[in-house]
């Protein structure tokens, strides 16, 4: 991997999570989560499966509802008020493990739908924006095709472009490379690195530790629904403090 | 191969050849499909013999058919002991079969025009490639058709249409504030207009008036087409709404929809029709009553909508949770995500089911003959077969009814298959 990115992080707070708890039925998935993300920060969340990483970032754009505590995104508190939720969702982009492109719409339509109907941008302008971002993820020539005609890596890059078209201030990535063939992982990671270079605030749930080393300015390790350890990547990887972290790192880096 | 090692170099490329005679074209098809095994060969010959005997038996019946006679006795005289059909009944009773026996014969052009215009109105809905401006005609058509078929002053239809326009305008105007308030205001505005419009219509009830035809005078295949078209057209949106309501997070709406769907699906259509015919009248104040056709239409629409709701629910369930989440995550609100993401995909999956249910509904319109409405089957069973002139001409009449329904239902199912192919975008 290339050398570490050096990027400015501002003092402005983008996301603030305070003593947040969530239960699925009686199962306590997230326990007393405290997390502050500044604008421009790039955070990688890792941990064993079932540790609540995905649930955490899904709470941040209200795909999951939290039960106690506070989540403040971009200065707005997430409550059950649907107007607030829709506003926050249009400011926060999300990329899913399984892409979730809309199979009945062309690539271009996938990218222009929300800008046209949520942001009320004229169709022509939305299409120009969409082409700009499709060029950025290096697949402008696929604009007229349908998602089913693209490879997994291409689909994931379209999904990233679709989120970017809303000009979000924060991007959430939920295991964006886990469903991809090995040779496609790099093209998606390259796109994400480029995004980081542009100063996007990002939270990525991923097991790509190379990516974490290169891009993240903080790595968070979760286990059993709680944040067990967080540190800057160098210290996190070279000198983990908790036993759980050591065990986890030895398992994923051991071979 | 040359020598004793495994090396090999081709000197000349092999050019393409056609497959052997037994492996291509008709011969291959016949061998594979008709004579692939001893059992299949036997079945092929049995089927051929079966088809042959039906054709041999039925052909003279068709060919000797009498198309011109006044009564069934005249038919038998003309046939003179030969086997033959008496198609003359179709000829002589054609208007009754199509329009019923009370529709004024001088006004047959009205339902004729209405059915031709029906095709024009349906065209832009069924074929997306046609200019969208034609949809304006589709919106006006129901009111125009009402005026054509039932007659009366055109002002009635115009007033009803304007009421709907007012409701839509009010809804658009207030929908940004709150859905409930917008619906309430538009309902009130439309009703106020309809009351005012009612007085205006009463003052000028001869303006562009066609001869009044009361509902009980409608009959024949026209009645089937009318009931079927309206019930299917109304039940699709109602069914979609019920399916969405059943998924709603609001418990009251959800339980109302579940109760409605399960109740209607648990009751036979015939029962609902009897309720419409007899029992519903007890619920109205004395002296007032809803038109019988309207009551039957309501029941048929409810019945079909409940089934369509279940079909659409299947379509909604077939979508992955990711589609809902992706729509949410890019900031679409509920209406937008349903309109652009969820329903287009769910309805595409539901097309075969919706068409299946709706074709069933078209055919079930003949059940109204049981509550003494004279639709196509009612006409045949009642006035035609019981007349002394055409007593006992079953095959020809019911055969004709079957043929008419077959043509319509087969076209509908062919259309749906075509539509499914048109919407196929997610195939790799």
mmCIF file with all atom_site columns, C-alpha atoms in Angstrom, chain A residues 58 61 63-64 86 89-90 92 94 96 100-105 113-114 117-118 120 146 148-150 155 162 166, chain B residues 176-177 320-334 336 339-342 344-345 425-428:
data_model
loop_
_atom_site.group_PDB
_atom_site.id
_atom_site.type_symbol
_atom_site.label_atom_id
_atom_site.label_alt_id
_atom_site.label_comp_id
_atom_site.label_asym_id
_atom_site.label_entity_id
_atom_site.label_seq_id
_atom_site.pdbx_PDB_ins_code
_atom_site.Cartn_x
_atom_site.Cartn_y
_atom_site.Cartn_z
_atom_site.occupancy
_atom_site.B_iso_or_equiv
_atom_site.pdbx_formal_charge
_atom_site.auth_seq_id
_atom_site.auth_comp_id
_atom_site.auth_asym_id
_atom_site.auth_atom_id
_atom_site.pdbx_PDB_model_num
ATOM 1  C CA . UNK A 1 58  ? -27.062 2.195   10.227  1.00 0.00 ? 58  UNK A CA 1
ATOM 2  C CA . UNK A 1 61  ? -28.658 7.540   9.120   1.00 0.00 ? 61  UNK A CA 1
ATOM 3  C CA . UNK A 1 63  ? -31.992 2.929   8.998   1.00 0.00 ? 63  UNK A CA 1
ATOM 4  C CA . UNK A 1 64  ? -32.123 1.482   12.501  1.00 0.00 ? 64  UNK A CA 1
ATOM 5  C CA . UNK A 1 86  ? -35.314 12.537  5.589   1.00 0.00 ? 86  UNK A CA 1
ATOM 6  C CA . UNK A 1 89  ? -30.480 10.969  5.025   1.00 0.00 ? 89  UNK A CA 1
ATOM 7  C CA . UNK A 1 90  ? -30.097 13.373  2.128   1.00 0.00 ? 90  UNK A CA 1
ATOM 8  C CA . UNK A 1 92  ? -25.454 11.379  4.615   1.00 0.00 ? 92  UNK A CA 1
ATOM 9  C CA . UNK A 1 94  ? -24.546 5.275   2.402   1.00 0.00 ? 94  UNK A CA 1
ATOM 10 C CA . UNK A 1 96  ? -24.075 -1.069  1.145   1.00 0.00 ? 96  UNK A CA 1
ATOM 11 C CA . UNK A 1 100 ? -28.559 -2.143  -3.662  1.00 0.00 ? 100 UNK A CA 1
ATOM 12 C CA . UNK A 1 101 ? -28.728 -0.401  -7.002  1.00 0.00 ? 101 UNK A CA 1
ATOM 13 C CA . UNK A 1 102 ? -32.218 -0.081  -8.479  1.00 0.00 ? 102 UNK A CA 1
ATOM 14 C CA . UNK A 1 103 ? -32.322 -2.823  -11.131 1.00 0.00 ? 103 UNK A CA 1
ATOM 15 C CA . UNK A 1 104 ? -35.245 -1.319  -13.073 1.00 0.00 ? 104 UNK A CA 1
ATOM 16 C CA . UNK A 1 105 ? -33.473 2.010   -13.650 1.00 0.00 ? 105 UNK A CA 1
ATOM 17 C CA . UNK A 1 113 ? -33.440 10.119  -9.178  1.00 0.00 ? 113 UNK A CA 1
ATOM 18 C CA . UNK A 1 114 ? -32.761 11.517  -5.720  1.00 0.00 ? 114 UNK A CA 1
ATOM 19 C CA . UNK A 1 117 ? -36.919 14.534  -6.581  1.00 0.00 ? 117 UNK A CA 1
ATOM 20 C CA . UNK A 1 118 ? -35.309 15.315  -3.219  1.00 0.00 ? 118 UNK A CA 1
ATOM 21 C CA . UNK A 1 120 ? -35.424 19.470  -6.842  1.00 0.00 ? 120 UNK A CA 1
ATOM 22 C CA . UNK A 1 146 ? -28.728 -1.345  -16.380 1.00 0.00 ? 146 UNK A CA 1
ATOM 23 C CA . UNK A 1 148 ? -27.599 -6.179  -14.058 1.00 0.00 ? 148 UNK A CA 1
ATOM 24 C CA . UNK A 1 149 ? -25.204 -5.706  -16.966 1.00 0.00 ? 149 UNK A CA 1
ATOM 25 C CA . UNK A 1 150 ? -22.309 -4.505  -14.782 1.00 0.00 ? 150 UNK A CA 1
ATOM 26 C CA . UNK A 1 155 ? -21.937 -1.774  -9.483  1.00 0.00 ? 155 UNK A CA 1
ATOM 27 C CA . UNK A 1 162 ? -25.211 7.529   -6.684  1.00 0.00 ? 162 UNK A CA 1
ATOM 28 C CA . UNK A 1 166 ? -26.669 14.019  -3.508  1.00 0.00 ? 166 UNK A CA 1
ATOM 29 C CA . UNK B 2 176 ? -47.303 20.331  1.089   1.00 0.00 ? 176 UNK B CA 1
ATOM 30 C CA . UNK B 2 177 ? -48.803 21.015  4.524   1.00 0.00 ? 177 UNK B CA 1
ATOM 31 C CA . UNK B 2 320 ? -34.952 -7.385  -1.000  1.00 0.00 ? 320 UNK B CA 1
ATOM 32 C CA . UNK B 2 321 ? -34.864 -5.264  2.134   1.00 0.00 ? 321 UNK B CA 1
ATOM 33 C CA . UNK B 2 322 ? -31.883 -3.533  0.535   1.00 0.00 ? 322 UNK B CA 1
ATOM 34 C CA . UNK B 2 323 ? -34.105 -1.831  -2.038  1.00 0.00 ? 323 UNK B CA 1
ATOM 35 C CA . UNK B 2 324 ? -36.169 -0.196  0.738   1.00 0.00 ? 324 UNK B CA 1
ATOM 36 C CA . UNK B 2 325 ? -32.975 0.779   2.581   1.00 0.00 ? 325 UNK B CA 1
ATOM 37 C CA . UNK B 2 326 ? -31.278 2.163   -0.514  1.00 0.00 ? 326 UNK B CA 1
ATOM 38 C CA . UNK B 2 327 ? -34.350 4.268   -1.299  1.00 0.00 ? 327 UNK B CA 1
ATOM 39 C CA . UNK B 2 328 ? -34.380 5.549   2.283   1.00 0.00 ? 328 UNK B CA 1
ATOM 40 C CA . UNK B 2 329 ? -30.654 6.182   2.359   1.00 0.00 ? 329 UNK B CA 1
ATOM 41 C CA . UNK B 2 330 ? -30.660 8.541   -0.624  1.00 0.00 ? 330 UNK B CA 1
ATOM 42 C CA . UNK B 2 331 ? -33.307 10.645  1.100   1.00 0.00 ? 331 UNK B CA 1
ATOM 43 C CA . UNK B 2 332 ? -36.492 9.664   -0.759  1.00 0.00 ? 332 UNK B CA 1
ATOM 44 C CA . UNK B 2 333 ? -39.603 10.008  1.372   1.00 0.00 ? 333 UNK B CA 1
ATOM 45 C CA . UNK B 2 334 ? -42.219 7.246   1.644   1.00 0.00 ? 334 UNK B CA 1
ATOM 46 C CA . UNK B 2 336 ? -41.253 8.821   -3.572  1.00 0.00 ? 336 UNK B CA 1
ATOM 47 C CA . UNK B 2 339 ? -43.523 5.498   -6.571  1.00 0.00 ? 339 UNK B CA 1
ATOM 48 C CA . UNK B 2 340 ? -40.062 5.252   -8.088  1.00 0.00 ? 340 UNK B CA 1
ATOM 49 C CA . UNK B 2 341 ? -38.384 2.271   -6.455  1.00 0.00 ? 341 UNK B CA 1
ATOM 50 C CA . UNK B 2 342 ? -40.680 -0.196  -4.735  1.00 0.00 ? 342 UNK B CA 1
ATOM 51 C CA . UNK B 2 344 ? -42.373 -0.366  -10.230 1.00 0.00 ? 344 UNK B CA 1
ATOM 52 C CA . UNK B 2 345 ? -40.453 -3.474  -9.224  1.00 0.00 ? 345 UNK B CA 1
ATOM 53 C CA . UNK B 2 425 ? -34.207 -4.924  -17.523 1.00 0.00 ? 425 UNK B CA 1
ATOM 54 C CA . UNK B 2 426 ? -32.607 -6.839  -14.716 1.00 0.00 ? 426 UNK B CA 1
ATOM 55 C CA . UNK B 2 427 ? -31.568 -9.899  -16.676 1.00 0.00 ? 427 UNK B CA 1
ATOM 56 C CA . UNK B 2 428 ? -27.871 -10.378 -16.920 1.00 0.00 ? 428 UNK B CA 1
#
